[in-house]
Coordinates of C-alpha atoms in Angstrom, one line a residue:
Chain A
X1 CA 22.8 -173.7 91.6
X2 CA 23.9 -173.1 94.8
X3 CA 26.8 -174.0 96.2
X4 CA 26.2 -172.9 100.3
X5 CA 23.4 -171.2 101.9
X6 CA 25.7 -168.3 102.8
X7 CA 24.7 -166.1 100.1
X8 CA 23.5 -162.9 100.8
X9 CA 22.0 -160.5 98.5
X10 CA 23.4 -157.3 98.7
X11 CA 20.1 -154.7 99.4
X12 CA 20.9 -150.9 98.3
X13 CA 18.1 -149.2 99.0
X14 CA 17.6 -145.6 98.1
X15 CA 18.5 -144.1 101.9
X16 CA 15.5 -142.7 103.5
X17 CA 14.7 -139.1 104.6
X18 CA 15.8 -139.9 108.3
X19 CA 19.2 -141.5 106.7
X20 CA 19.7 -138.1 104.4
X21 CA 19.4 -135.9 107.4
X22 CA 22.1 -138.0 109.0
X23 CA 20.9 -136.4 112.1
X24 CA 19.0 -139.2 114.2
X25 CA 22.3 -141.3 112.9
X26 CA 24.3 -138.8 114.4
X27 CA 22.2 -138.4 118.1
X28 CA 22.1 -141.9 118.4
X29 CA 26.1 -142.5 118.0
X30 CA 26.6 -139.4 120.1
X31 CA 24.3 -141.7 122.7
X32 CA 27.0 -144.9 122.3
X33 CA 29.5 -142.9 122.9
X34 CA 28.8 -140.7 126.2
X35 CA 27.0 -144.2 127.5
X36 CA 31.2 -145.5 126.9
X37 CA 32.1 -142.0 128.8
X38 CA 30.6 -143.2 131.8
X39 CA 31.3 -146.3 131.9
X40 CA 33.9 -148.1 134.6
X41 CA 37.5 -147.6 133.0
X42 CA 39.2 -151.8 132.9
X43 CA 42.1 -150.2 132.4
X44 CA 44.8 -151.8 135.2
X45 CA 47.5 -149.0 136.0
X46 CA 50.5 -151.0 135.5
X47 CA 53.2 -150.4 137.8
X48 CA 50.8 -149.5 140.5
X49 CA 48.6 -152.2 140.1
X50 CA 49.8 -155.3 138.4
X51 CA 47.0 -158.2 137.2
X52 CA 46.4 -161.3 139.3
X53 CA 48.7 -164.2 137.9
X54 CA 46.7 -167.8 137.5
X55 CA 47.4 -170.4 139.2
X56 CA 49.5 -172.4 135.8
X57 CA 51.6 -168.9 135.7
X58 CA 55.2 -169.8 134.5
X59 CA 57.3 -166.6 135.6
X60 CA 60.4 -166.1 136.9
X61 CA 62.7 -169.6 137.3
X62 CA 64.1 -170.8 140.9
X63 CA 66.8 -173.4 142.2
X64 CA 65.1 -174.9 144.7
X65 CA 66.6 -176.2 147.6
X66 CA 66.0 -178.9 150.1
X67 CA 64.8 -179.5 153.0
X68 CA 68.0 -179.0 154.8
X69 CA 68.9 -176.1 152.6
X70 CA 71.5 -178.0 150.2
X71 CA 71.0 -177.5 146.1
X72 CA 69.0 -180.0 145.0
X73 CA 70.4 -179.2 141.3
X74 CA 72.7 -182.1 140.2
X75 CA 74.0 -180.3 136.8
X76 CA 72.3 -183.8 134.4
X77 CA 72.1 -181.2 132.1
X78 CA 68.5 -182.7 131.2
X79 CA 67.0 -179.4 131.4
X80 CA 69.0 -177.8 128.8
X81 CA 68.6 -180.6 126.8
X82 CA 64.4 -180.2 126.9
X83 CA 65.3 -176.3 126.7
X84 CA 63.6 -175.7 123.0
X85 CA 65.0 -172.2 123.2
X86 CA 68.8 -173.3 123.8
X87 CA 68.6 -170.7 127.1
X88 CA 69.9 -173.1 129.8
X89 CA 74.0 -173.7 130.3
X90 CA 75.4 -174.8 133.2
X91 CA 78.6 -176.4 134.1
X92 CA 79.1 -179.7 137.3
X93 CA 81.3 -180.2 139.3
X94 CA 82.6 -182.6 142.0
X95 CA 81.6 -181.8 145.9
X96 CA 84.5 -181.5 147.6
X97 CA 84.4 -183.0 151.6
X98 CA 83.2 -180.9 154.1
X99 CA 80.7 -179.2 151.0
X100 CA 77.8 -181.7 152.1
X101 CA 75.6 -178.9 153.5
X102 CA 75.7 -176.5 150.2
X103 CA 74.8 -179.7 148.2
X104 CA 73.1 -183.2 148.2
X105 CA 74.1 -185.1 145.9
X106 CA 77.9 -185.9 144.8
X107 CA 77.8 -184.1 141.2
X108 CA 76.4 -180.3 141.3
X109 CA 76.4 -177.4 139.6
X110 CA 79.3 -174.9 139.7
X111 CA 77.6 -172.7 137.5
X112 CA 73.9 -172.6 136.3
X113 CA 72.6 -169.8 133.5
X114 CA 69.7 -168.7 132.0
X115 CA 69.5 -166.3 129.2
X116 CA 65.7 -164.6 130.0
X117 CA 66.3 -163.4 126.9
X118 CA 66.2 -166.7 124.7
X119 CA 63.7 -168.8 127.0
X120 CA 60.4 -168.9 126.3
X121 CA 58.4 -170.0 129.2
X122 CA 57.3 -173.0 127.8
X123 CA 58.0 -175.0 131.8
X124 CA 60.0 -178.1 129.9
X125 CA 62.8 -177.6 132.1
X126 CA 60.5 -178.1 134.8
X127 CA 59.3 -181.2 133.3
X128 CA 62.8 -182.2 133.0
X129 CA 64.2 -182.1 135.9
X130 CA 64.7 -185.5 137.6
X131 CA 65.5 -183.8 140.9
X132 CA 62.3 -181.2 141.0
X133 CA 64.8 -178.7 141.5
X134 CA 64.0 -175.8 138.6
X135 CA 61.1 -174.4 138.7
X136 CA 59.2 -171.6 136.7
X137 CA 57.4 -169.5 139.5
X138 CA 53.9 -168.4 139.1
X139 CA 54.1 -164.9 141.2
X140 CA 57.0 -163.8 139.5
X141 CA 58.3 -162.2 135.8
X142 CA 61.6 -161.1 134.8
X143 CA 61.9 -157.3 135.7
X144 CA 62.6 -155.7 132.8
X145 CA 66.6 -154.0 132.0
X146 CA 68.4 -151.9 130.2
X147 CA 70.8 -154.0 129.6
X148 CA 71.4 -157.7 127.5
X149 CA 74.2 -158.6 130.0
X150 CA 71.5 -158.2 132.9
X151 CA 69.2 -160.8 131.2
X152 CA 71.5 -164.0 132.0
X153 CA 70.4 -165.3 135.5
X154 CA 73.2 -166.8 137.1
X155 CA 73.3 -168.8 140.2
X156 CA 73.0 -166.2 142.7
X157 CA 70.1 -165.1 141.0
X158 CA 68.2 -168.4 140.5
X159 CA 69.0 -170.2 143.7
X160 CA 66.2 -169.6 146.4
X161 CA 67.8 -167.8 149.6
X162 CA 68.7 -170.1 152.1
X163 CA 65.5 -168.6 154.9
X164 CA 63.2 -169.3 152.2
X165 CA 64.0 -173.0 151.6
X166 CA 63.5 -173.9 155.2
X167 CA 59.3 -173.2 155.7
X168 CA 58.1 -175.6 153.9
X169 CA 55.0 -173.6 153.0
X170 CA 57.2 -171.3 150.5
X171 CA 58.1 -174.6 148.3
X172 CA 55.5 -174.4 145.6
X173 CA 54.8 -178.0 143.9
X174 CA 52.4 -177.9 140.8
X175 CA 51.6 -181.5 140.5
Chain B
X1 CA 41.1 -91.9 126.2
X2 CA 42.5 -91.4 129.7
X3 CA 45.8 -93.4 130.7
X4 CA 43.8 -95.7 132.9
X5 CA 41.2 -96.8 130.5
X6 CA 43.5 -97.6 128.2
X7 CA 46.0 -99.5 131.0
X8 CA 42.6 -101.4 131.8
X9 CA 41.8 -102.1 128.1
X10 CA 45.4 -103.8 127.7
X11 CA 44.8 -106.0 130.7
X12 CA 41.7 -106.8 129.3
X13 CA 43.6 -108.0 126.2
X14 CA 46.3 -109.1 127.6
X15 CA 43.9 -111.7 129.5
X16 CA 42.1 -112.5 126.4
X17 CA 45.2 -114.0 125.1
X18 CA 46.3 -115.7 127.7
X19 CA 43.2 -117.4 128.4
X20 CA 42.4 -118.4 125.0
X21 CA 46.0 -119.3 124.7
X22 CA 45.9 -121.7 127.9
X23 CA 42.7 -122.8 127.1
X24 CA 43.8 -124.2 124.0
X25 CA 46.7 -125.8 126.1
X26 CA 44.6 -127.7 127.8
X27 CA 42.3 -128.7 124.7
X28 CA 44.9 -130.7 123.7
X29 CA 45.0 -133.0 127.0
X30 CA 40.8 -132.6 127.3
X31 CA 41.1 -134.1 123.8
X32 CA 43.4 -136.8 124.6
X33 CA 41.0 -137.8 127.8
X34 CA 38.1 -137.4 126.5
X35 CA 39.0 -139.3 123.5
X36 CA 39.9 -142.4 126.3
X37 CA 37.0 -141.9 128.3
X38 CA 34.7 -142.3 125.0
X39 CA 36.9 -145.2 124.1
X40 CA 37.2 -147.3 127.9
X41 CA 40.6 -145.9 128.9
X42 CA 41.5 -143.5 131.2
X43 CA 43.4 -141.7 128.5
X44 CA 46.6 -139.0 129.7
X45 CA 46.9 -139.3 133.9
X46 CA 50.8 -139.7 134.4
X47 CA 52.1 -136.1 134.3
X48 CA 51.1 -134.7 137.2
X49 CA 47.9 -135.0 138.9
X50 CA 44.8 -136.1 136.5
X51 CA 47.8 -135.8 133.8
X52 CA 47.1 -132.1 133.8
X53 CA 51.0 -131.5 133.4
X54 CA 50.7 -133.5 130.2
X55 CA 50.3 -129.8 127.6
X56 CA 53.5 -128.7 129.4
X57 CA 55.2 -132.0 128.8
X58 CA 54.0 -131.6 125.0
X59 CA 55.1 -128.2 124.4
X60 CA 58.6 -129.5 125.5
X61 CA 58.7 -131.6 123.5
X62 CA 58.0 -129.8 120.5
X63 CA 59.8 -127.3 121.1
X64 CA 63.0 -129.4 122.0
X65 CA 62.3 -131.1 118.7
X66 CA 64.3 -130.3 115.2
X67 CA 63.5 -127.0 113.5
X68 CA 63.1 -129.0 110.1
X69 CA 62.8 -127.6 106.7
X70 CA 62.5 -130.1 103.6
X71 CA 64.8 -129.2 101.4
X72 CA 62.9 -128.5 98.3
X73 CA 60.2 -126.5 100.5
X74 CA 60.1 -122.7 99.9
X75 CA 61.6 -121.6 103.0
X76 CA 59.7 -118.3 104.1
X77 CA 56.3 -119.6 103.0
X78 CA 57.0 -123.0 104.7
X79 CA 57.5 -120.6 107.9
X80 CA 54.8 -118.3 107.4
X81 CA 52.0 -120.8 107.3
X82 CA 51.7 -122.0 110.8
X83 CA 52.3 -118.4 111.6
X84 CA 49.5 -117.2 109.8
X85 CA 47.4 -119.8 111.2
X86 CA 47.9 -119.2 114.3
X87 CA 47.5 -115.6 113.8
X88 CA 44.5 -115.3 112.3
X89 CA 43.3 -117.9 114.8
X90 CA 43.9 -115.7 117.5
X91 CA 42.8 -112.3 115.9
X92 CA 39.5 -113.3 116.0
X93 CA 39.0 -113.5 119.7
X94 CA 39.6 -109.4 119.8
X95 CA 35.8 -109.2 119.3
X96 CA 33.8 -111.6 121.4
X97 CA 32.1 -110.3 124.1
X98 CA 33.6 -111.7 127.5
X99 CA 30.9 -110.3 129.6
X100 CA 28.7 -107.5 130.1
X101 CA 30.4 -104.1 131.5
X102 CA 31.9 -103.9 135.4
X103 CA 30.5 -100.4 136.5
X104 CA 33.6 -98.7 138.7
X105 CA 32.8 -95.2 140.3
X106 CA 35.7 -93.5 139.4
X107 CA 36.1 -95.4 135.6
X108 CA 32.9 -95.7 134.5
X109 CA 31.6 -99.0 132.7
X110 CA 34.5 -101.6 131.4
X111 CA 33.3 -103.7 128.6
X112 CA 34.8 -107.1 129.3
X113 CA 36.0 -107.1 125.5
X114 CA 38.7 -106.7 123.6
X115 CA 37.4 -104.5 121.3
X116 CA 33.7 -103.2 120.6
X117 CA 33.1 -103.0 116.6
X118 CA 30.1 -102.7 115.3
X119 CA 30.6 -104.6 112.6
X120 CA 32.1 -107.7 115.0
X121 CA 30.8 -110.4 113.0
X122 CA 31.7 -109.4 109.8
X123 CA 35.0 -109.2 111.5
X124 CA 35.4 -112.9 112.8
X125 CA 34.0 -113.5 109.0
X126 CA 37.1 -111.9 107.5
X127 CA 39.5 -113.1 109.9
X128 CA 38.0 -116.8 109.6
X129 CA 38.0 -116.7 106.0
X130 CA 41.7 -115.4 106.0
X131 CA 42.1 -118.8 108.4
X132 CA 42.7 -120.6 105.2
X133 CA 45.5 -119.2 103.8
X134 CA 47.3 -120.4 106.9
X135 CA 46.6 -123.8 105.9
X136 CA 46.9 -122.8 101.8
X137 CA 50.6 -121.6 101.8
X138 CA 51.6 -124.7 104.6
X139 CA 50.5 -127.2 102.4
X140 CA 51.6 -125.9 99.3
X141 CA 54.7 -124.5 100.3
X142 CA 55.7 -128.1 101.9
X143 CA 56.5 -129.1 97.9
X144 CA 55.0 -132.6 99.2
X145 CA 51.5 -133.9 97.2
X146 CA 50.3 -135.3 100.2
X147 CA 50.5 -131.5 101.7
X148 CA 49.0 -129.7 98.5
X149 CA 46.2 -132.2 98.3
X150 CA 45.2 -131.5 102.3
X151 CA 45.5 -127.5 101.3
X152 CA 43.2 -127.9 98.5
X153 CA 41.0 -129.9 100.2
X154 CA 40.9 -127.5 103.2
X155 CA 40.6 -124.7 100.8
X156 CA 37.5 -125.7 98.7
X157 CA 36.0 -127.2 102.0
X158 CA 36.0 -124.0 103.9
X159 CA 34.7 -121.9 101.0
X160 CA 31.7 -123.5 100.1
X161 CA 30.6 -124.1 103.9
X162 CA 31.8 -120.3 104.5
X163 CA 28.5 -119.8 102.5
X164 CA 26.2 -122.1 104.1
X165 CA 27.8 -120.7 107.8
X166 CA 27.1 -116.6 106.4
X167 CA 23.9 -117.4 105.2
X168 CA 22.9 -119.4 108.7
X169 CA 24.0 -115.8 110.1
X170 CA 22.0 -113.8 107.9
X171 CA 18.9 -115.5 109.2
X172 CA 20.5 -113.9 112.9
X173 CA 21.4 -110.5 111.7
X174 CA 18.1 -109.9 110.1
X175 CA 16.3 -111.0 113.5
X176 CA 18.8 -108.6 115.7
X177 CA 19.4 -106.3 113.5
X178 CA 23.4 -105.9 113.8
X179 CA 26.5 -107.1 113.3
X180 CA 28.6 -106.1 116.9
X181 CA 28.2 -109.4 118.9
X182 CA 27.8 -107.5 122.3
X183 CA 24.6 -105.8 121.1
X184 CA 23.6 -109.7 119.8
X185 CA 24.3 -110.9 123.1
X186 CA 22.1 -107.6 125.1
X187 CA 19.3 -108.6 123.1
X188 CA 19.5 -112.4 124.4
X189 CA 19.3 -110.8 128.2
X190 CA 15.4 -110.3 127.7
X191 CA 13.1 -111.9 129.6
X192 CA 11.4 -114.9 127.6
X193 CA 8.1 -116.9 129.1
X194 CA 8.9 -114.5 132.6
X195 CA 12.8 -116.2 132.9
X196 CA 14.7 -113.5 133.2
X197 CA 18.3 -113.7 130.3
X198 CA 16.8 -116.3 128.2
X199 CA 15.3 -114.9 125.3
X200 CA 18.2 -117.1 123.4
X201 CA 18.0 -117.0 119.8
X202 CA 18.6 -120.8 119.5
X203 CA 15.0 -120.8 120.5
X204 CA 14.1 -119.0 117.5
X205 CA 16.6 -120.3 114.8
X206 CA 16.9 -124.0 115.8
X207 CA 17.4 -125.1 111.7
X208 CA 20.2 -121.3 111.3
X209 CA 21.6 -123.5 114.7
X210 CA 22.4 -126.8 113.2
X211 CA 23.3 -125.4 110.3
X212 CA 26.2 -122.9 111.4
X213 CA 27.4 -126.0 113.7
X214 CA 27.7 -127.9 110.9
X215 CA 29.5 -125.8 109.4
X216 CA 31.5 -124.9 112.1
X217 CA 32.9 -127.9 112.2
X218 CA 34.1 -127.9 108.3
X219 CA 35.5 -124.2 109.3
X220 CA 37.4 -125.8 112.0
X221 CA 38.5 -128.9 110.2
X222 CA 37.1 -130.8 112.7
X223 CA 35.8 -134.7 112.2
X224 CA 33.5 -135.2 110.7
X225 CA 35.1 -132.7 107.8
X226 CA 38.1 -133.2 108.9
X227 CA 39.6 -134.3 105.4
X228 CA 42.1 -131.6 104.8
X229 CA 44.6 -134.0 107.7
X230 CA 42.6 -136.8 106.6
X231 CA 45.2 -139.5 108.1
X232 CA 44.1 -142.5 106.8
X233 CA 44.4 -140.9 102.7
X234 CA 47.0 -138.0 102.8
X235 CA 49.7 -139.4 105.9
X236 CA 48.7 -136.1 107.8
X237 CA 47.5 -133.6 104.7
X238 CA 48.7 -130.3 104.8
X239 CA 51.1 -130.6 107.7
X240 CA 52.5 -133.7 106.5
X241 CA 55.7 -131.8 106.1
X242 CA 55.6 -129.9 109.7
X243 CA 57.6 -131.2 113.1
X244 CA 58.5 -129.4 116.4
X245 CA 56.6 -126.3 117.4
X246 CA 55.8 -125.7 113.4
X247 CA 53.4 -128.3 113.6
X248 CA 52.5 -127.8 117.3
X249 CA 51.2 -124.0 116.2
X250 CA 49.1 -125.9 113.7
X251 CA 47.4 -127.6 116.2
X252 CA 47.2 -125.1 118.3
X253 CA 45.7 -123.0 115.7
X254 CA 42.7 -125.9 115.1
X255 CA 42.1 -125.6 119.1
X256 CA 41.8 -121.7 119.0
X257 CA 39.7 -121.6 116.4
X258 CA 37.4 -124.2 117.9
X259 CA 37.5 -121.9 121.6
X260 CA 36.3 -118.7 119.0
X261 CA 33.5 -120.8 117.2
X262 CA 32.4 -121.8 120.5
X263 CA 32.5 -118.3 121.9
X264 CA 30.7 -117.3 118.6
X265 CA 28.0 -119.8 118.7
X266 CA 27.7 -118.9 122.5
X267 CA 27.3 -115.0 122.1
X268 CA 24.9 -115.5 118.7
X269 CA 22.4 -118.6 119.5
X270 CA 22.8 -119.5 123.5
X271 CA 23.0 -116.3 125.1
X272 CA 26.3 -115.2 125.4
X273 CA 27.2 -113.9 129.1
X274 CA 23.4 -114.0 129.7
X275 CA 22.1 -116.9 132.3
X276 CA 18.9 -118.0 133.3
X277 CA 17.9 -115.8 136.3
X278 CA 20.1 -113.2 136.1
X279 CA 18.4 -110.7 137.3
X280 CA 16.5 -111.9 140.2
X281 CA 19.8 -113.9 141.0
X282 CA 21.5 -110.6 141.1
X283 CA 18.7 -108.7 143.3
X284 CA 18.9 -111.5 145.7
X285 CA 22.3 -110.9 146.1
X286 CA 23.0 -107.1 146.3
X287 CA 20.7 -104.0 147.3
X288 CA 22.8 -101.8 145.3
X289 CA 21.9 -101.6 141.6
X290 CA 25.7 -101.4 140.8
X291 CA 27.0 -103.9 142.7
X292 CA 24.4 -106.4 141.8
X293 CA 25.2 -105.1 138.1
X294 CA 28.7 -106.3 139.0
X295 CA 28.2 -109.4 139.9
X296 CA 25.8 -110.4 137.1
X297 CA 28.8 -108.9 135.1
X298 CA 30.9 -111.9 136.6
X299 CA 28.8 -114.7 137.1
X300 CA 27.8 -114.0 133.4
X301 CA 31.5 -114.5 132.4
X302 CA 32.0 -117.8 133.9
X303 CA 28.7 -118.5 132.5
X304 CA 29.7 -117.5 128.8
X305 CA 33.3 -120.2 129.7
X306 CA 30.9 -122.5 131.0
X307 CA 28.9 -122.5 127.9
X308 CA 32.2 -122.2 125.8
X309 CA 33.2 -125.2 127.7
X310 CA 30.3 -127.0 126.6
X311 CA 31.0 -126.4 123.3
X312 CA 34.9 -127.9 123.1
X313 CA 33.3 -131.3 124.7
X314 CA 31.4 -131.5 121.9
X315 CA 33.1 -130.7 119.4
X316 CA 35.5 -133.7 120.9
X317 CA 32.6 -135.7 121.6
X318 CA 31.5 -135.1 117.9
X319 CA 35.1 -136.4 116.5
X320 CA 35.5 -139.5 118.8
X321 CA 32.0 -140.4 117.4
X322 CA 31.9 -139.8 114.2
X323 CA 33.5 -141.2 110.5
X324 CA 35.2 -139.0 108.5
X325 CA 32.9 -138.0 105.6
X326 CA 33.8 -139.3 101.5
X327 CA 35.2 -135.7 99.9
X328 CA 31.9 -135.7 97.5
X329 CA 29.7 -136.5 100.4
X330 CA 30.8 -133.3 102.1
X331 CA 30.6 -131.2 99.1
X332 CA 27.2 -132.2 98.4
X333 CA 26.1 -131.8 102.1
X334 CA 27.4 -128.2 101.7
X335 CA 26.2 -127.1 98.3
X336 CA 23.0 -129.3 98.0
X337 CA 21.9 -129.3 101.7
X338 CA 23.1 -126.8 103.8
X339 CA 23.1 -123.7 101.5
X340 CA 19.3 -124.3 100.5
X341 CA 18.6 -124.9 104.0
X342 CA 20.5 -121.8 104.8
X343 CA 17.8 -119.8 102.0
X344 CA 15.1 -121.6 103.4
X345 CA 15.7 -120.6 106.7
X346 CA 16.3 -116.7 105.9
X347 CA 13.1 -116.7 103.7
X348 CA 11.3 -118.5 107.0
X349 CA 13.2 -116.3 109.6
X350 CA 12.1 -113.0 107.0
X351 CA 7.9 -114.0 106.6
X352 CA 7.9 -114.5 110.3
X353 CA 9.3 -110.9 111.1
X354 CA 7.0 -109.2 108.5
X355 CA 4.1 -111.4 109.8
X356 CA 5.2 -109.8 113.5
X357 CA 5.4 -106.6 112.2
X358 CA 2.1 -106.5 110.8
X359 CA 0.7 -108.2 113.6
X360 CA 2.1 -106.7 116.6
X361 CA 3.5 -109.6 118.3

């Protein structure tokens, strides 16, 4: 009875003279390896060369500012809720008088921390954000560090620098 | 002997010692680079230009590692093992003729060779067969099953293949009529088809060369015959328990053995320090026969080293091409394949020598 047509009959023929001599097979193998010897090596010499990231690459987070250089984040906490790795924590605060040029709305994030060791770079925070504040950049990765503390990124490292925000080209919307 | 002659001889011996070790050092680098290239990757290229500092870094690493001796090991034999392996490997380079003679006006001819003995080939055989003791003692003294298995494998493998090695050599010795490596090399300087320095034994002994080459792989414990240290089955084989520079000595001894075997193969089958058109090139470069002779000698030494390098490359090339033989295949090949072939080779060579004497070829 045949159940499948994947059956293969194992052939065990006695070795021919050429096979018993080993030499033809050895020369064949040597020629194959020699061809590989002269092939171009696909290695990327990492710290000096880096592979190009794709357009959709999800790398290091950034907290965007708006056109006037004010922080967009209102500490609503949706990103923290969306985060499957629970990597985001934040403390909300109320904007004082005279701080209107710093924060766009009345509520802002006093502290905003992402633990890059927990983060799985899924991009759900980016999708959850109603204010278009948090983004994953497609050209930066989290650099290696020796201490665990250094992987907890605070606002000092997440909020994008002021001069960068003013040039509109730098804002990479991905939708 | 006069003092300058002794001094020059000492210098030559020192140079041979140093060069052998230097080449062995860079063999570790070359092995990894070649392995990389054969596998479509660049290999170690970080330490210095093209990774040339890698052997130094490796040596520093090995020297600074803990000198570890297992509790149940036989301490003295544990140390004696790698020392013996290294000693025997280095001893055999003494009789290899690295070049012809340099003729100096007031001192006379100087042989570019450690010592010239008329039993050079026999000496190399004796020393090489001692080499298995280093592995055997090291493997036994480790008091470890894997080490012992590796050592036993090494012993039986080396003994089996030494027979075929010796038999394949007898054919060459029958042709040359001498055991001295220098004599064998000089005999190959004759012209063949009008090309001087081309009378290489490979043209008369192709079968013998293939047998010798195969046995050389087995004698140096290189893939496809690296069963004594087969990682997949025996952890590390005879050097499972070894670390730091003692392991380094074992690995080093393997490379020195490869160099010596390559040198012997070049001498026996590939004309040693002779190269094609050597007389014509010498005559072209200088009218003074003495200077011409010296120039050919120096060029010949360079060529000899190139031949050694080519063989070393071949050894590595084969290592990263062929998979390991199974143990029964190894012994079958040795006893049922190579030994009968070597005997047939001897008979054929003897027949041809008789015929050529009879007909006066």
